[in-house]
PDB file of N, CA, C and O in Angstrom:
ATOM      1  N   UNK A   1     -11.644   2.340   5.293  1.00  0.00           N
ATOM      2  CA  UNK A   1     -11.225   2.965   4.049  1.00  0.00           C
ATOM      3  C   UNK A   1     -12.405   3.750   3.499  1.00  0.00           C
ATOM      4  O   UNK A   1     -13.471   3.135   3.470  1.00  0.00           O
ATOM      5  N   UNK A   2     -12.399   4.730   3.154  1.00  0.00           N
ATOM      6  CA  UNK A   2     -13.374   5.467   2.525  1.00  0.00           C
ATOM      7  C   UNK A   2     -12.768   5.840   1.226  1.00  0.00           C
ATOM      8  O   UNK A   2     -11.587   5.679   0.918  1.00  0.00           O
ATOM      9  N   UNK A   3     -14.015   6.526   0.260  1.00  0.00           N
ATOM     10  CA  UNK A   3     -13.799   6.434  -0.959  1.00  0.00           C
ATOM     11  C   UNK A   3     -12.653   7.273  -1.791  1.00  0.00           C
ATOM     12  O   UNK A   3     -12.073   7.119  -2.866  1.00  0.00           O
ATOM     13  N   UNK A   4     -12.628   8.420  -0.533  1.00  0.00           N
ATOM     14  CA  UNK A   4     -11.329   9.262  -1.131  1.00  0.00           C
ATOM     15  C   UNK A   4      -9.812   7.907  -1.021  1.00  0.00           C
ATOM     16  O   UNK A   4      -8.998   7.657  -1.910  1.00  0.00           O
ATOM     17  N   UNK A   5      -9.881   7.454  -0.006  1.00  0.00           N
ATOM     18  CA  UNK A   5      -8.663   6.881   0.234  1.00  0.00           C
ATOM     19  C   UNK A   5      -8.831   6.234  -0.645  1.00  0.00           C
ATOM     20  O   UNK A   5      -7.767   6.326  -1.257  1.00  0.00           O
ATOM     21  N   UNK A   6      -9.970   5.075  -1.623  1.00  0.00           N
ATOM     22  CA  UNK A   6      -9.379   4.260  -2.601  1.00  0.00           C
ATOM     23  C   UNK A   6      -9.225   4.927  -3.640  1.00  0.00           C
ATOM     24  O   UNK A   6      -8.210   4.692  -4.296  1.00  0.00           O
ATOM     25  N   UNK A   7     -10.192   5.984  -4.130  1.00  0.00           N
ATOM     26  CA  UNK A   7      -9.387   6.742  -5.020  1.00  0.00           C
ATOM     27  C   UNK A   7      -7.682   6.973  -5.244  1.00  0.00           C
ATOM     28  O   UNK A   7      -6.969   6.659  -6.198  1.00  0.00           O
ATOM     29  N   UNK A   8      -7.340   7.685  -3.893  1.00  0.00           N
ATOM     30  CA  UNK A   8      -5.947   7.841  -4.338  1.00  0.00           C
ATOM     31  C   UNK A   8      -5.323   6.468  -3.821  1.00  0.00           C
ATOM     32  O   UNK A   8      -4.221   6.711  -3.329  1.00  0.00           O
ATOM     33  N   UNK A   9      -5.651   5.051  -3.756  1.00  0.00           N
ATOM     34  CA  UNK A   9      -4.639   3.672  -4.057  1.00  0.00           C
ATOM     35  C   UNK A   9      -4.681   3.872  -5.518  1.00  0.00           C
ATOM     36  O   UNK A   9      -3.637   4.105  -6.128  1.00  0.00           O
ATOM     37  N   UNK A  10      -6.162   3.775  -6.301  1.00  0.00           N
ATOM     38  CA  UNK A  10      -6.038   3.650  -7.456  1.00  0.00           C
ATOM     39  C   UNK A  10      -4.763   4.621  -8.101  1.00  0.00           C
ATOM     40  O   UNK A  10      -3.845   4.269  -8.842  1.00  0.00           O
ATOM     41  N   UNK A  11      -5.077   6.013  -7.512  1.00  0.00           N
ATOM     42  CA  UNK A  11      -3.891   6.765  -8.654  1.00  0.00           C
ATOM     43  C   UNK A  11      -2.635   5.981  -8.229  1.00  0.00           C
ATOM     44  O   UNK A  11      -1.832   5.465  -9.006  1.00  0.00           O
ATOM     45  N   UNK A  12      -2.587   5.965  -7.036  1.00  0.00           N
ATOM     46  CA  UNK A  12      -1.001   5.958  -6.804  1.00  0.00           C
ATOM     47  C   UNK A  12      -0.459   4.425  -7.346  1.00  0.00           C
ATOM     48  O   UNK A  12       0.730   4.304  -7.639  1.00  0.00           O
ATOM     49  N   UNK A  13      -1.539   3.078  -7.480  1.00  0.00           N
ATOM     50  CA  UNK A  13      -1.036   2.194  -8.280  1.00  0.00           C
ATOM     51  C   UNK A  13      -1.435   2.301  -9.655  1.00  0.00           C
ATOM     52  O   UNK A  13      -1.486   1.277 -10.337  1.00  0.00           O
ATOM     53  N   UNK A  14      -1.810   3.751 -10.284  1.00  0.00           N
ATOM     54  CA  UNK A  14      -1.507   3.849 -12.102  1.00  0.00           C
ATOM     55  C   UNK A  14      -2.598   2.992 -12.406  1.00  0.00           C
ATOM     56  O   UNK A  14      -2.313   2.360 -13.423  1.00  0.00           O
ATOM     57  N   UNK A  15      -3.719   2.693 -11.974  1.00  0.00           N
ATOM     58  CA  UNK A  15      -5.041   1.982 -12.447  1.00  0.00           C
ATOM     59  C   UNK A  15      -5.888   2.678 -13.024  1.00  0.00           C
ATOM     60  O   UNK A  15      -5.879   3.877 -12.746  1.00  0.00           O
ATOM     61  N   UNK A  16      -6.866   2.191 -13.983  1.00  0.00           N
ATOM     62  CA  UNK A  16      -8.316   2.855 -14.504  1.00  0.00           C
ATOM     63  C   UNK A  16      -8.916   1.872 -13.421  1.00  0.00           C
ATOM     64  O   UNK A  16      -8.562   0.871 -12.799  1.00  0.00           O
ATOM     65  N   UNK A  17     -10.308   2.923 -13.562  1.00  0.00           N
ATOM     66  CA  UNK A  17     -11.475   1.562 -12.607  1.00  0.00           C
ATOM     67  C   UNK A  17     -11.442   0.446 -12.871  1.00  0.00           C
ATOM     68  O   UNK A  17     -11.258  -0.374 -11.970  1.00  0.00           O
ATOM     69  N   UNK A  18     -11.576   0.122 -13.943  1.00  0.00           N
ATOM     70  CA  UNK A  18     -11.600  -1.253 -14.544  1.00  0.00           C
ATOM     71  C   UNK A  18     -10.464  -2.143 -14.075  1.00  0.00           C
ATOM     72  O   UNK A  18     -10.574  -3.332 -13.776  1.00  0.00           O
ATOM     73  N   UNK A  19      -9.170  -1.289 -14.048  1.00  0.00           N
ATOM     74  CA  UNK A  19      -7.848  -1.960 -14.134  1.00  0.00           C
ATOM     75  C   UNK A  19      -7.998  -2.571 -12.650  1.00  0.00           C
ATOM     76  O   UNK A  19      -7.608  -3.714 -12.410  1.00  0.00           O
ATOM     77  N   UNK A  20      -8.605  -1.717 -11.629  1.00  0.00           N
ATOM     78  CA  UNK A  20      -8.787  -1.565  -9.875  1.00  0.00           C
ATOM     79  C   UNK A  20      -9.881  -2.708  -9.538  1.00  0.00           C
ATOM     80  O   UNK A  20      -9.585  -3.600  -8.742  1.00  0.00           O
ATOM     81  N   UNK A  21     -11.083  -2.667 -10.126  1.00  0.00           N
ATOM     82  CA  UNK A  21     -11.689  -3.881 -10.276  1.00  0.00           C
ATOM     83  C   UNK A  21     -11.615  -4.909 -10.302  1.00  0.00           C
ATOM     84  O   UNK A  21     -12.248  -5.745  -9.656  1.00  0.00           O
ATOM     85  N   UNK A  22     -10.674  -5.062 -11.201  1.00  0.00           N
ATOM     86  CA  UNK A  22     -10.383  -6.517 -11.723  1.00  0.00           C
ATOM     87  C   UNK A  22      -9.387  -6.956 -10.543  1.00  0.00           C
ATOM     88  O   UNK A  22      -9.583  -8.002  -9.925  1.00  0.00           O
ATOM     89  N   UNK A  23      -8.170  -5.994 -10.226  1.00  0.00           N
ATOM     90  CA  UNK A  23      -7.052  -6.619  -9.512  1.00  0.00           C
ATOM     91  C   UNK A  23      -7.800  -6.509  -7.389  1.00  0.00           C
ATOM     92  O   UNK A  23      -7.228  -6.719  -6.319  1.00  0.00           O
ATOM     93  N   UNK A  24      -9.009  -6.157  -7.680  1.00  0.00           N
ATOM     94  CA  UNK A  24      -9.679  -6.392  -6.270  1.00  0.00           C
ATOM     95  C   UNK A  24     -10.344  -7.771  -7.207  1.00  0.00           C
ATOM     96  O   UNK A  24      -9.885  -8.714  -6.564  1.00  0.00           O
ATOM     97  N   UNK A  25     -10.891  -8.183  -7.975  1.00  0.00           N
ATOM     98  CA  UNK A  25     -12.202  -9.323  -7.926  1.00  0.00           C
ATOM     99  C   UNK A  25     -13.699  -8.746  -7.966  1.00  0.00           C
ATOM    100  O   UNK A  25     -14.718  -9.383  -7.696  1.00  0.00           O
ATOM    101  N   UNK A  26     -13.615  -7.436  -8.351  1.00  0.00           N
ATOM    102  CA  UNK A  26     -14.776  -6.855  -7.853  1.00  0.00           C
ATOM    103  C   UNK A  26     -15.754  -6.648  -9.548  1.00  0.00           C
ATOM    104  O   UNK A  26     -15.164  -6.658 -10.629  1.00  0.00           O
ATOM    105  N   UNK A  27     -16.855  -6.523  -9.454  1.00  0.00           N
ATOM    106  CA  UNK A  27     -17.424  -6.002 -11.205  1.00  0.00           C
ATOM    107  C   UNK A  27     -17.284  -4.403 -10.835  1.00  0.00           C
ATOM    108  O   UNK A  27     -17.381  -3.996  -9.677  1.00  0.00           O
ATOM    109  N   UNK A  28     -17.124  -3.837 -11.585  1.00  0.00           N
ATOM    110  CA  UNK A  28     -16.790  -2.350 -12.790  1.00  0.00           C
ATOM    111  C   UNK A  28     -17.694  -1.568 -11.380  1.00  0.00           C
ATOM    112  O   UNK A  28     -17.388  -0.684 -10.580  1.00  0.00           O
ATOM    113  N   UNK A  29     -18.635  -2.218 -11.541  1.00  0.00           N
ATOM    114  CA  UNK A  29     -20.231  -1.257 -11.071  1.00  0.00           C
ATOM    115  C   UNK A  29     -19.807  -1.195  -9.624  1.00  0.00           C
ATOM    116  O   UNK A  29     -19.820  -0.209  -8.887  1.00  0.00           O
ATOM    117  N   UNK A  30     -19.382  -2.579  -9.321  1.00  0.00           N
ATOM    118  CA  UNK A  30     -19.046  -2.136  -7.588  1.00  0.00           C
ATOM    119  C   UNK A  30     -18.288  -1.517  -6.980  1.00  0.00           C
ATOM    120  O   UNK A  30     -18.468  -0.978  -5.887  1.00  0.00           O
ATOM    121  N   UNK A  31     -16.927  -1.536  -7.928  1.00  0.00           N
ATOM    122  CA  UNK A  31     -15.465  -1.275  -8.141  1.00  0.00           C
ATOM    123  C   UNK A  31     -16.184   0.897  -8.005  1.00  0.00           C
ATOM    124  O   UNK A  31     -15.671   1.803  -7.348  1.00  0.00           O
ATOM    125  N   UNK A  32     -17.289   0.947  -8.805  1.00  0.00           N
ATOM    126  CA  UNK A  32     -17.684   2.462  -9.812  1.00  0.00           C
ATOM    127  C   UNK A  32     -18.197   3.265  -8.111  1.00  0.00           C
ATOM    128  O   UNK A  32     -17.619   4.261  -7.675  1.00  0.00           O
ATOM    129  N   UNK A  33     -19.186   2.669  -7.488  1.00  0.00           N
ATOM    130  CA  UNK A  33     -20.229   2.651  -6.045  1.00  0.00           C
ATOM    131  C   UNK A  33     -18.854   2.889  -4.951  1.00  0.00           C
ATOM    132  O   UNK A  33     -18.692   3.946  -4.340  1.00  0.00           O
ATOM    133  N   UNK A  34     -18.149   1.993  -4.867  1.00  0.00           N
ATOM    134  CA  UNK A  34     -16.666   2.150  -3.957  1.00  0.00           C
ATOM    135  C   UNK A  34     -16.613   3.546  -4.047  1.00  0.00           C
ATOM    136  O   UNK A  34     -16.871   4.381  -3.180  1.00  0.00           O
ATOM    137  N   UNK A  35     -16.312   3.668  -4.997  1.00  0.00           N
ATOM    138  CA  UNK A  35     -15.224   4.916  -5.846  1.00  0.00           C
ATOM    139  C   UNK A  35     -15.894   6.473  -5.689  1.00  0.00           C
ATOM    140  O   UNK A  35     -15.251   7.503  -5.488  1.00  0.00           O
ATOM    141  N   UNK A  36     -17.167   6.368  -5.817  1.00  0.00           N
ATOM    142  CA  UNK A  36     -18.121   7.225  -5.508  1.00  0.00           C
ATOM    143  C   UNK A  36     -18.652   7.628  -4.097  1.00  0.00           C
ATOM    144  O   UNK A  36     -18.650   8.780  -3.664  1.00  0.00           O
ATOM    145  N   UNK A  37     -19.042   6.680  -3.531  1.00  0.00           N
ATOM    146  CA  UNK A  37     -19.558   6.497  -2.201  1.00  0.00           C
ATOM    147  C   UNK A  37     -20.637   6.195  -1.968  1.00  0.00           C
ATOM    148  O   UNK A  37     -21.050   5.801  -0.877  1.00  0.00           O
ATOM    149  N   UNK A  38     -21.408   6.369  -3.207  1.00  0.00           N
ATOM    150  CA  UNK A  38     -23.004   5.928  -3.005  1.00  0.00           C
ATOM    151  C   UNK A  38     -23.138   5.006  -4.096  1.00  0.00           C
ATOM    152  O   UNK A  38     -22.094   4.711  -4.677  1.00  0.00           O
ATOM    153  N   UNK A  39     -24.314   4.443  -4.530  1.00  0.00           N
ATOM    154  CA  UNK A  39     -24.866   3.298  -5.322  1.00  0.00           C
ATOM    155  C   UNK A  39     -25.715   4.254  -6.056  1.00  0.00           C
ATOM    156  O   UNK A  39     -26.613   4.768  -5.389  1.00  0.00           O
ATOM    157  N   UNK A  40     -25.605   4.627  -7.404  1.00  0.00           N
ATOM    158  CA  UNK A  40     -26.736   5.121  -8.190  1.00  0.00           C
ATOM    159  C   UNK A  40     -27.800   4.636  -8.324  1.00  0.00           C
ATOM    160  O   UNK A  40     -28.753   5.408  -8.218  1.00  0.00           O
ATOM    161  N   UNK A  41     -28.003   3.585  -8.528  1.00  0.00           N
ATOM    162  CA  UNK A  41     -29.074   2.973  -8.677  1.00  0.00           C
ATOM    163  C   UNK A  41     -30.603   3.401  -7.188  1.00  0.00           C
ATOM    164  O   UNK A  41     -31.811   3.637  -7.220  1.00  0.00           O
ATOM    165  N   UNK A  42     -29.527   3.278  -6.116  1.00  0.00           N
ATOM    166  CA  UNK A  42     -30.251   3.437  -5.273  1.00  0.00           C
ATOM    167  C   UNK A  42     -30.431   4.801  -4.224  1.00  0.00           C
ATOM    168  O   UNK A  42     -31.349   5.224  -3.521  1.00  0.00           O
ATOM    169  N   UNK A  43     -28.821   5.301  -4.572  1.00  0.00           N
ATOM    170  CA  UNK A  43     -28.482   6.483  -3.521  1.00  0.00           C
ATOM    171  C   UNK A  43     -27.933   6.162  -2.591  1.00  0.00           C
ATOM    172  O   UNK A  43     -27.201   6.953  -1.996  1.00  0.00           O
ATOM    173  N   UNK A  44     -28.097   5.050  -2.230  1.00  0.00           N
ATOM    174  CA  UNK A  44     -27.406   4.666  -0.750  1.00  0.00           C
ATOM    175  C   UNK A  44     -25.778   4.728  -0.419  1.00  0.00           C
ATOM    176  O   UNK A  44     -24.848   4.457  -1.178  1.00  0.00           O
ATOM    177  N   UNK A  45     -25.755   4.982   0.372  1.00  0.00           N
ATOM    178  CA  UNK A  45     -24.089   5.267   0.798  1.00  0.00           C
ATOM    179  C   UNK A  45     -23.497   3.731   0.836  1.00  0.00           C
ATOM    180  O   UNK A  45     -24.039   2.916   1.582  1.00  0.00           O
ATOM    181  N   UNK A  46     -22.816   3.500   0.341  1.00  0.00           N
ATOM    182  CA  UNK A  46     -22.051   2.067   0.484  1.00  0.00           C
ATOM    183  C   UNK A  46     -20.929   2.405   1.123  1.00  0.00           C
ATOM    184  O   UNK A  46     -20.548   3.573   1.202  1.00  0.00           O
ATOM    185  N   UNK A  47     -20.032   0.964   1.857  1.00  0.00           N
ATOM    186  CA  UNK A  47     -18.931   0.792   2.739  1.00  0.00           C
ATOM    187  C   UNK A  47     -17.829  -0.109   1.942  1.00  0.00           C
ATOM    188  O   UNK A  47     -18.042  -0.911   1.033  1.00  0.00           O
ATOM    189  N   UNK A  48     -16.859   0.175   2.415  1.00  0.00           N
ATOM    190  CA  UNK A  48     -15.653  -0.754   1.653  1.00  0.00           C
ATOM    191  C   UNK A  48     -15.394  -1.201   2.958  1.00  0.00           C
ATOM    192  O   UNK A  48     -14.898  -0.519   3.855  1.00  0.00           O
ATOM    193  N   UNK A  49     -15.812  -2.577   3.041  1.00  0.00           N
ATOM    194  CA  UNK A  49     -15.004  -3.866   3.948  1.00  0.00           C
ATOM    195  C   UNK A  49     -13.847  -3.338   4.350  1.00  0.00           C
ATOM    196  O   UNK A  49     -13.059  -2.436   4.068  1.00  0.00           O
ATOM    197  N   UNK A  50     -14.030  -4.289   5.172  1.00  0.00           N
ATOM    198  CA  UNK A  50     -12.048  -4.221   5.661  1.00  0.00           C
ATOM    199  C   UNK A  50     -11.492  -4.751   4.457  1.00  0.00           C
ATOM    200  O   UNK A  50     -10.941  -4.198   3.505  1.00  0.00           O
ATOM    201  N   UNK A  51     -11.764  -5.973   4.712  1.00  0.00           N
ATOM    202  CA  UNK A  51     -11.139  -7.279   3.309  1.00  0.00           C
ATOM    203  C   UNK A  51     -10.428  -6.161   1.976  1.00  0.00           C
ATOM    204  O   UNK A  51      -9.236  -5.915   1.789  1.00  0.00           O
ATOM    205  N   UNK A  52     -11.418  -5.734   1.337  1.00  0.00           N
ATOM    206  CA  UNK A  52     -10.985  -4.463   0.120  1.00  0.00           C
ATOM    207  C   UNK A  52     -10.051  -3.757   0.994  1.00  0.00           C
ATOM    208  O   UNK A  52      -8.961  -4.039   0.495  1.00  0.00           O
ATOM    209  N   UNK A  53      -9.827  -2.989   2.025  1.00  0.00           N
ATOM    210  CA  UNK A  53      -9.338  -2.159   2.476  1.00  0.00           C
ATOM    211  C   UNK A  53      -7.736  -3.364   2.522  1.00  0.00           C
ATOM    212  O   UNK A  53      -6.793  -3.027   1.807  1.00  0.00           O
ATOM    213  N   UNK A  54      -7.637  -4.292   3.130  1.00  0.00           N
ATOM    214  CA  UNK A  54      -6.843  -5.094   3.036  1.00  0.00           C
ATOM    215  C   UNK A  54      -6.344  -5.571   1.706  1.00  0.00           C
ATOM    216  O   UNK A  54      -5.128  -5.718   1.583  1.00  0.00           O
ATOM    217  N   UNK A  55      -7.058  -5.805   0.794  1.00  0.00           N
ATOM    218  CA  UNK A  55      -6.623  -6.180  -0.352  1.00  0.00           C
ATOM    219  C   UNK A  55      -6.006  -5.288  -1.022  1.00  0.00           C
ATOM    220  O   UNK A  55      -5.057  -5.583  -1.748  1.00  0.00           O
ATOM    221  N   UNK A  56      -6.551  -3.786  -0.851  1.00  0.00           N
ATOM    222  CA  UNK A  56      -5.349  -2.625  -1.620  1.00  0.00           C
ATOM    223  C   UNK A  56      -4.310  -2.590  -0.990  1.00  0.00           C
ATOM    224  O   UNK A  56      -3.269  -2.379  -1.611  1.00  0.00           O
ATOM    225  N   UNK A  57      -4.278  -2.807   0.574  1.00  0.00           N
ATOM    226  CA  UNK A  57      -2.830  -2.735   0.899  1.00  0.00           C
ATOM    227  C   UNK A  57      -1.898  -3.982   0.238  1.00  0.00           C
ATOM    228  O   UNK A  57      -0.918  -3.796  -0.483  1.00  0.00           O
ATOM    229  N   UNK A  58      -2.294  -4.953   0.544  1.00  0.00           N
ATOM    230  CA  UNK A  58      -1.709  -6.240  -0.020  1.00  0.00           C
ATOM    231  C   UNK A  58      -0.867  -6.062  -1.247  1.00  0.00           C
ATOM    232  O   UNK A  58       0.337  -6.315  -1.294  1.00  0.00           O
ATOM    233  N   UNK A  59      -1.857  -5.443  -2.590  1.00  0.00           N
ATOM    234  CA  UNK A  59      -1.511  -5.219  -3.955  1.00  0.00           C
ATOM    235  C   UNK A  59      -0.148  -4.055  -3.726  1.00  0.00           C
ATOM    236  O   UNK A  59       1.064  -4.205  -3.883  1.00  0.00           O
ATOM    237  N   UNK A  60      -1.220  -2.515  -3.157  1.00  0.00           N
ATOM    238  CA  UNK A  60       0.158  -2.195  -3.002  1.00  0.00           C
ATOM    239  C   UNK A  60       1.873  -2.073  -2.666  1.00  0.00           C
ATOM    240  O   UNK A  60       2.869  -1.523  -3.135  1.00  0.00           O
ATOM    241  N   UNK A  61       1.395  -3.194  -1.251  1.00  0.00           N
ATOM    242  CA  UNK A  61       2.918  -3.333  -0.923  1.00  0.00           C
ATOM    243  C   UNK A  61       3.229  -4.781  -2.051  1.00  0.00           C
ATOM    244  O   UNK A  61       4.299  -5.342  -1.817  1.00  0.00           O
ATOM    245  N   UNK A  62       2.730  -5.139  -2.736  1.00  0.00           N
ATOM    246  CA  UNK A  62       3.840  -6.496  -3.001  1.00  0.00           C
ATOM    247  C   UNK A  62       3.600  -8.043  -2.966  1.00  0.00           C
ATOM    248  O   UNK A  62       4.208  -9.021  -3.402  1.00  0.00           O
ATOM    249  N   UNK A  63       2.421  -7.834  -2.241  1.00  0.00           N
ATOM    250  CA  UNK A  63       2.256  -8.956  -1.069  1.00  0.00           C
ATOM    251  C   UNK A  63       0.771  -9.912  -2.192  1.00  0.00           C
ATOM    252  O   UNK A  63       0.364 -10.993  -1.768  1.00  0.00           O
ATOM    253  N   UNK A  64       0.366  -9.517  -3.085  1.00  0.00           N
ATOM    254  CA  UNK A  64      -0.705  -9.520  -3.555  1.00  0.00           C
ATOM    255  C   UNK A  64      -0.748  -9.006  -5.188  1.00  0.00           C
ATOM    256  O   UNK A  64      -1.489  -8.056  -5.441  1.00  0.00           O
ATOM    257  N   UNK A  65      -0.098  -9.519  -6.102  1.00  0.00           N
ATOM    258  CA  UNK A  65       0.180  -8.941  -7.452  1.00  0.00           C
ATOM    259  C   UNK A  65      -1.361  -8.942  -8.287  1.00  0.00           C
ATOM    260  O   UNK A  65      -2.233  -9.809  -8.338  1.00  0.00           O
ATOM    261  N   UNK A  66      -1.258  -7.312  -9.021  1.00  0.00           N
ATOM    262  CA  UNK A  66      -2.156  -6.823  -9.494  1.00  0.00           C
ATOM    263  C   UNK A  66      -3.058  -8.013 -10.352  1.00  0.00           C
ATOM    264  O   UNK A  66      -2.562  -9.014 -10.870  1.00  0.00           O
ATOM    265  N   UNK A  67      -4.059  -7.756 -10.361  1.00  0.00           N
ATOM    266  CA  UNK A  67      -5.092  -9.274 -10.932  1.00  0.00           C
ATOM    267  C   UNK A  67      -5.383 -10.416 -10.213  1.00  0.00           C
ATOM    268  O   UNK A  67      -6.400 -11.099 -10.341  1.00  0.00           O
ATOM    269  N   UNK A  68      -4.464 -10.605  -9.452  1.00  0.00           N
ATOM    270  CA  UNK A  68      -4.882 -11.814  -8.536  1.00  0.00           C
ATOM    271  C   UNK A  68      -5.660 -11.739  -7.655  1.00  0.00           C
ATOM    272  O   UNK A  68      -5.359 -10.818  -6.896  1.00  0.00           O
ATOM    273  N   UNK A  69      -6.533 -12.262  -7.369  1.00  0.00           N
ATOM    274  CA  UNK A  69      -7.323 -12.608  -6.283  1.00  0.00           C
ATOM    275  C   UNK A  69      -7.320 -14.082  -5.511  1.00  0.00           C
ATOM    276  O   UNK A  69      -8.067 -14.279  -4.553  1.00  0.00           O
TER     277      UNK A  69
END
């Protein structure tokens, strides 16, 4: 999953970051680094797991209701 693709889970499940965060388990900042592709703090390019990559599908189909982890 790369960052464009979670971008558009977020639109297409009607989330703010925050809202996307929370219903992954993730804090704001990591949820923010995902979303971006890099880590401000450091610059570095960060990766979204499978697991996250799995967990948006989950939420989206059904299988995994928003907030839960």
């Amino acid at each position: 999953m790369t960052h464009d693709d979670l971008q558009a889970w977020q639109a297409r499940m009607g989330l703010s970051q925050r809202g996307a965060a929370e219903a992954l388990g993730v804090s704001l900042s990591t949820y923010q680094a995902w979303a971006r592709g890099h880590d401000v703090r450091t610059g570095r390019a960060v990766t979204i797991d499978r697991r996250t990559a799995l967990a948006c599908a989950a939420i989206e189909s059904g299988l995994l209701p928003t907030g839960d982890s």
